């Protein structure tokens, strides 16, 4: 059997509150045993970060003071990620439970 390397799943968010419940529910149903979910919030004004903190205590939230956009938004948090393996997702992506297992074990 293959070993399960830890993975950080990083979700970039900017005023994506309408997508977060479905996105995070799907991510947390992932059947891969060693992963963390990190939401990078690009200075949302729609209550996204507060929604996550109240409803998803296992999800790590990193807030930027301004909207840095796509690439910079992701890159600015990489020094705060400890896992060697990283998966980047948008907040409007809804994964199936086996997605990370398929990615990591094949």
XYZ file of N, CA, C and O in Angstrom:
424
model
N 0.835 -1.180 0.000
C 0.000 0.000 0.000
C 0.883 1.247 0.000
O 1.894 1.297 0.688
N 0.486 2.252 -0.741
C 1.237 3.497 -0.818
C 1.029 4.334 0.437
O -0.031 4.319 1.045
N 2.073 5.082 0.794
C 1.979 5.983 1.942
C 1.202 7.234 1.554
O 1.216 7.649 0.398
N 0.546 7.805 2.515
C -0.225 9.026 2.284
C 0.600 10.230 2.730
O 0.763 10.471 3.921
N 1.100 10.984 1.769
C 1.835 12.211 2.089
C 0.837 13.307 2.445
O -0.223 13.412 1.833
N 1.173 14.161 3.407
C 0.262 15.253 3.759
C 0.164 16.284 2.636
O 1.143 16.570 1.954
N -1.030 16.834 2.482
C -1.311 17.793 1.418
C -2.007 19.015 2.012
O -2.885 18.880 2.860
N -1.615 20.186 1.544
C -2.342 21.413 1.858
C -3.197 21.770 0.657
O -2.675 21.933 -0.449
N -4.497 21.854 0.859
C -5.426 22.265 -0.188
C -5.714 23.740 0.057
O -6.285 24.109 1.081
N -5.284 24.569 -0.895
C -5.400 26.009 -0.734
C -6.487 26.529 -1.656
O -6.446 26.321 -2.868
N -7.463 27.191 -1.057
C -8.600 27.745 -1.791
C -8.494 29.262 -1.743
O -8.470 29.845 -0.665
N -8.427 29.882 -2.907
C -8.397 31.341 -2.969
C -9.825 31.860 -2.998
O -10.677 31.338 -3.717
N -10.076 32.899 -2.198
C -11.422 33.441 -2.102
C -11.392 34.964 -2.142
O -10.583 35.596 -1.476
N -12.294 35.533 -2.921
C -12.557 36.969 -2.878
C -14.054 37.154 -3.051
O -14.607 36.896 -4.123
N -14.720 37.550 -1.973
C -16.170 37.751 -1.974
C -16.916 36.556 -2.572
O -17.888 36.713 -3.300
N -16.469 35.380 -2.215
C -17.075 34.157 -2.738
C -17.986 33.471 -1.745
O -18.213 32.261 -1.834
N -18.522 34.204 -0.795
C -19.383 33.633 0.237
C -20.462 32.703 -0.313
O -20.695 31.643 0.265
N -21.118 33.011 -1.456
C -22.153 32.106 -1.968
C -21.639 30.709 -2.342
O -22.414 29.758 -2.374
N -20.343 30.573 -2.610
C -19.780 29.285 -3.032
C -19.175 28.484 -1.883
O -18.938 27.286 -2.018
N -18.883 29.136 -0.777
C -18.047 28.515 0.244
C -18.663 27.285 0.910
O -17.956 26.316 1.166
N -19.936 27.283 1.196
C -20.540 26.124 1.856
C -20.382 24.876 1.000
O -19.900 23.850 1.474
N -20.765 24.963 -0.256
C -20.665 23.790 -1.128
C -19.207 23.387 -1.348
O -18.868 22.206 -1.309
N -18.349 24.360 -1.529
C -16.932 24.078 -1.742
C -16.319 23.393 -0.522
O -15.679 22.341 -0.642
N -16.497 23.971 0.648
C -15.872 23.428 1.856
C -16.507 22.117 2.298
O -15.802 21.214 2.765
N -17.818 21.986 2.165
C -18.457 20.703 2.492
C -17.877 19.588 1.631
O -17.586 18.499 2.123
N -17.706 19.860 0.345
C -17.141 18.856 -0.562
C -15.689 18.547 -0.188
O -15.280 17.382 -0.133
N -14.902 19.571 0.081
C -13.502 19.347 0.451
C -13.380 18.539 1.729
O -12.550 17.626 1.819
N -14.188 18.856 2.725
C -14.083 18.152 3.995
C -14.610 16.721 3.930
O -14.346 15.925 4.832
N -15.296 16.375 2.858
C -15.745 14.997 2.637
C -14.712 14.188 1.849
O -14.946 13.030 1.521
N -13.572 14.780 1.577
C -12.501 14.105 0.851
C -12.061 12.862 1.614
O -11.889 12.908 2.835
N -11.867 11.763 0.896
C -11.519 10.507 1.549
C -10.015 10.280 1.692
O -9.590 9.224 2.134
N -9.214 11.235 1.339
C -7.771 11.155 1.542
C -7.489 11.464 3.016
O -8.012 12.440 3.555
N -6.677 10.655 3.691
C -6.575 10.787 5.151
C -5.687 11.908 5.689
O -5.788 12.251 6.861
N -4.823 12.511 4.865
C -3.861 13.483 5.415
C -3.881 14.768 4.597
O -3.074 14.951 3.698
N -4.792 15.662 4.943
C -4.840 16.939 4.240
C -5.370 18.020 5.168
O -6.051 17.743 6.140
N -5.003 19.249 4.848
C -5.558 20.408 5.527
C -6.176 21.294 4.464
O -5.764 21.282 3.302
N -7.167 22.061 4.861
C -7.788 23.037 3.968
C -7.418 24.425 4.493
O -7.618 24.726 5.667
N -6.880 25.234 3.585
C -6.496 26.600 3.899
C -7.229 27.516 2.931
O -7.092 27.365 1.715
N -8.025 28.426 3.448
C -8.684 29.413 2.593
C -7.890 30.702 2.682
O -7.668 31.234 3.772
N -7.453 31.173 1.534
C -6.743 32.445 1.443
C -7.768 33.483 1.021
O -8.302 33.421 -0.092
N -8.068 34.391 1.919
C -9.082 35.394 1.648
C -8.417 36.693 1.208
O -7.642 37.285 1.940
N -8.740 37.100 0.002
C -8.162 38.296 -0.612
C -8.959 39.545 -0.239
O -9.492 40.234 -1.089
N -9.059 39.826 1.060
C -9.719 41.032 1.570
C -11.196 41.107 1.196
O -11.708 42.159 0.819
N -11.893 39.992 1.335
C -13.332 39.974 1.048
C -14.083 40.927 1.955
O -13.709 41.127 3.112
N -15.179 41.460 1.439
C -16.041 42.349 2.219
C -17.434 41.754 2.410
O -18.341 42.440 2.869
N -17.602 40.484 2.058
C -18.921 39.847 2.126
C -19.090 38.907 3.315
O -20.028 38.127 3.377
N -18.177 38.965 4.289
C -18.282 38.104 5.465
C -17.757 36.697 5.262
O -17.995 35.823 6.094
N -17.031 36.456 4.193
C -16.514 35.114 3.895
C -15.668 34.549 5.025
O -15.889 33.418 5.471
N -14.684 35.296 5.483
C -13.773 34.791 6.518
C -14.527 34.492 7.813
O -14.283 33.462 8.453
N -15.445 35.355 8.177
C -16.230 35.138 9.391
C -17.107 33.900 9.260
O -17.249 33.115 10.199
N -17.706 33.713 8.086
C -18.522 32.522 7.826
C -17.698 31.251 8.013
O -18.149 30.290 8.647
N -16.490 31.247 7.488
C -15.630 30.068 7.607
C -15.270 29.831 9.073
O -15.384 28.712 9.570
N -14.852 30.860 9.752
C -14.452 30.705 11.159
C -15.595 30.191 12.026
O -15.380 29.390 12.934
N -16.819 30.636 11.759
C -17.972 30.202 12.544
C -18.431 28.785 12.208
O -18.880 28.053 13.086
N -18.335 28.403 10.944
C -18.929 27.148 10.490
C -17.941 26.031 10.178
O -18.353 24.872 10.085
N -16.672 26.358 10.019
C -15.668 25.363 9.639
C -14.412 25.554 10.491
O -13.382 26.031 10.003
N -14.476 25.183 11.746
C -13.350 25.439 12.651
C -12.060 24.708 12.277
O -10.980 25.122 12.707
N -12.132 23.660 11.486
C -10.923 22.939 11.081
C -10.256 23.569 9.859
O -9.150 23.174 9.497
N -10.912 24.516 9.236
C -10.356 25.172 8.051
C -9.535 26.373 8.503
O -10.005 27.217 9.273
N -8.321 26.418 8.040
C -7.425 27.535 8.358
C -7.716 28.700 7.415
O -7.837 28.503 6.207
N -7.858 29.890 7.942
C -8.116 31.086 7.137
C -6.913 32.013 7.242
O -6.468 32.335 8.345
N -6.413 32.417 6.099
C -5.349 33.416 6.037
C -5.912 34.593 5.254
O -6.305 34.439 4.095
N -5.978 35.741 5.901
C -6.564 36.922 5.270
C -5.483 37.869 4.785
O -4.548 38.174 5.512
N -5.659 38.331 3.560
C -4.810 39.391 3.029
C -5.473 40.734 3.315
O -6.702 40.832 3.354
N -4.666 41.761 3.473
C -5.180 43.102 3.753
C -5.765 43.759 2.514
O -6.498 44.734 2.617
N -5.433 43.231 1.343
C -5.976 43.761 0.093
C -6.150 42.608 -0.882
O -5.654 41.510 -0.654
N -6.860 42.869 -1.969
C -7.061 41.854 -3.005
C -5.843 41.855 -3.913
O -5.646 42.756 -4.713
N -5.029 40.825 -3.777
C -3.810 40.717 -4.569
C -4.018 40.003 -5.893
O -3.085 39.836 -6.657
N -5.220 39.532 -6.147
C -5.466 38.798 -7.380
C -5.088 37.336 -7.236
O -4.733 36.853 -6.157
N -5.143 36.644 -8.348
C -4.993 35.193 -8.360
C -3.580 34.722 -8.000
O -3.374 34.105 -6.959
N -2.622 35.012 -8.822
C -1.270 34.463 -8.630
C -0.616 34.990 -7.360
O -0.064 34.219 -6.563
N -0.651 36.285 -7.144
C -0.015 36.860 -5.960
C -0.740 36.397 -4.695
O -0.112 36.092 -3.684
N -2.052 36.301 -4.760
C -2.820 35.825 -3.613
C -2.365 34.460 -3.139
O -2.219 34.222 -1.933
N -2.136 33.548 -4.077
C -1.615 32.227 -3.730
C -0.157 32.301 -3.282
O 0.232 31.716 -2.270
N 0.669 32.989 -4.031
C 2.104 33.009 -3.749
C 2.439 33.589 -2.383
O 3.388 33.139 -1.741
N 1.687 34.571 -1.928
C 1.985 35.205 -0.639
C 1.800 34.283 0.557
O 2.314 34.570 1.634
N 1.083 33.196 0.404
C 0.890 32.284 1.544
C 1.813 31.074 1.506
O 1.861 30.322 2.470
N 2.534 30.896 0.448
C 3.341 29.677 0.324
C 4.383 29.533 1.428
O 4.698 28.414 1.833
N 4.889 30.630 1.959
C 5.860 30.525 3.047
C 5.199 30.148 4.373
O 5.876 29.853 5.350
N 3.877 30.124 4.396
C 3.138 29.743 5.611
C 2.580 28.319 5.523
O 1.881 27.869 6.427
N 2.886 27.634 4.436
C 2.426 26.264 4.223
C 3.572 25.310 4.523
O 4.668 25.464 3.981
N 3.324 24.333 5.376
C 4.392 23.424 5.798
C 4.470 22.145 4.970
O 5.511 21.508 4.937
N 3.375 21.742 4.340
C 3.382 20.489 3.592
C 4.105 20.646 2.263
O 4.043 21.687 1.618
N 4.761 19.568 1.858
C 5.481 19.558 0.587
C 4.509 19.561 -0.597
O 4.786 20.150 -1.642
N 3.380 18.902 -0.428
C 2.398 18.794 -1.513
C 1.279 19.807 -1.308
O 0.743 19.941 -0.206
N 0.934 20.495 -2.397
C -0.069 21.551 -2.351
C -1.005 21.388 -3.545
O -0.561 21.098 -4.656
N -2.288 21.581 -3.294
C -3.283 21.608 -4.374
C -3.970 22.969 -4.309
O -4.389 23.403 -3.233
N -4.063 23.635 -5.435
C -4.703 24.943 -5.519
C -6.090 24.783 -6.120
O -6.240 24.154 -7.169
N -7.106 25.360 -5.457
C -8.472 25.302 -5.968
C -9.115 26.680 -5.890
O -8.813 27.464 -4.993
N -10.009 26.927 -6.795
C -10.845 28.123 -6.716
C -12.014 27.827 -5.792
O -12.402 26.668 -5.600
N -12.639 28.868 -5.274
C -13.742 28.682 -4.330
C -15.026 28.188 -4.987
O -15.960 27.802 -4.296
N -15.091 28.172 -6.303
C -16.289 27.670 -6.990
C -16.085 26.263 -7.535
O -16.846 25.802 -8.384
N -15.079 25.564 -7.036
C -14.822 24.175 -7.431
C -15.412 23.264 -6.361
O -15.191 23.467 -5.167
N -16.156 22.272 -6.815
C -16.802 21.328 -5.906
C -16.284 19.932 -6.243
O -16.656 19.366 -7.268
N -15.429 19.394 -5.398
C -14.734 18.140 -5.677
C -15.553 16.929 -5.249
O -16.461 17.039 -4.425
N -15.179 15.776 -5.795
C -15.750 14.495 -5.376
C -14.852 13.917 -4.289
O -13.668 14.248 -4.207
N -15.377 13.036 -3.442
C -14.593 12.532 -2.308
C -13.241 11.911 -2.678
O -12.287 12.033 -1.922
N -13.131 11.303 -3.824
C -11.894 10.600 -4.181
C -10.896 11.459 -4.951
O -9.846 10.976 -5.364
N -11.166 12.725 -5.148
C -10.334 13.547 -6.029
C -8.876 13.602 -5.590
O -7.975 13.463 -6.409
N -8.622 13.753 -4.297
C -7.254 13.912 -3.839
C -6.510 12.577 -3.826
O -5.323 12.515 -4.133
N -7.226 11.524 -3.528
C -6.632 10.199 -3.589
C -6.180 9.885 -5.023
O -5.079 9.385 -5.263
N -7.039 10.212 -5.973
C -6.694 10.011 -7.395
C -5.480 10.843 -7.795
O -4.612 10.389 -8.523
N -5.431 12.046 -7.319
C -4.312 12.932 -7.644
C -3.003 12.461 -7.019
O -1.961 12.439 -7.671
N -3.059 12.055 -5.780
C -1.833 11.723 -5.049
C -1.336 10.283 -5.237
O -0.150 10.030 -5.115
N -2.218 9.365 -5.504
C -1.808 7.963 -5.532
C -1.668 7.385 -6.927
O -1.343 6.204 -7.073
N -1.878 8.177 -7.961
C -1.743 7.641 -9.327
C -0.703 8.381 -10.110
O -0.313 9.441 -9.860
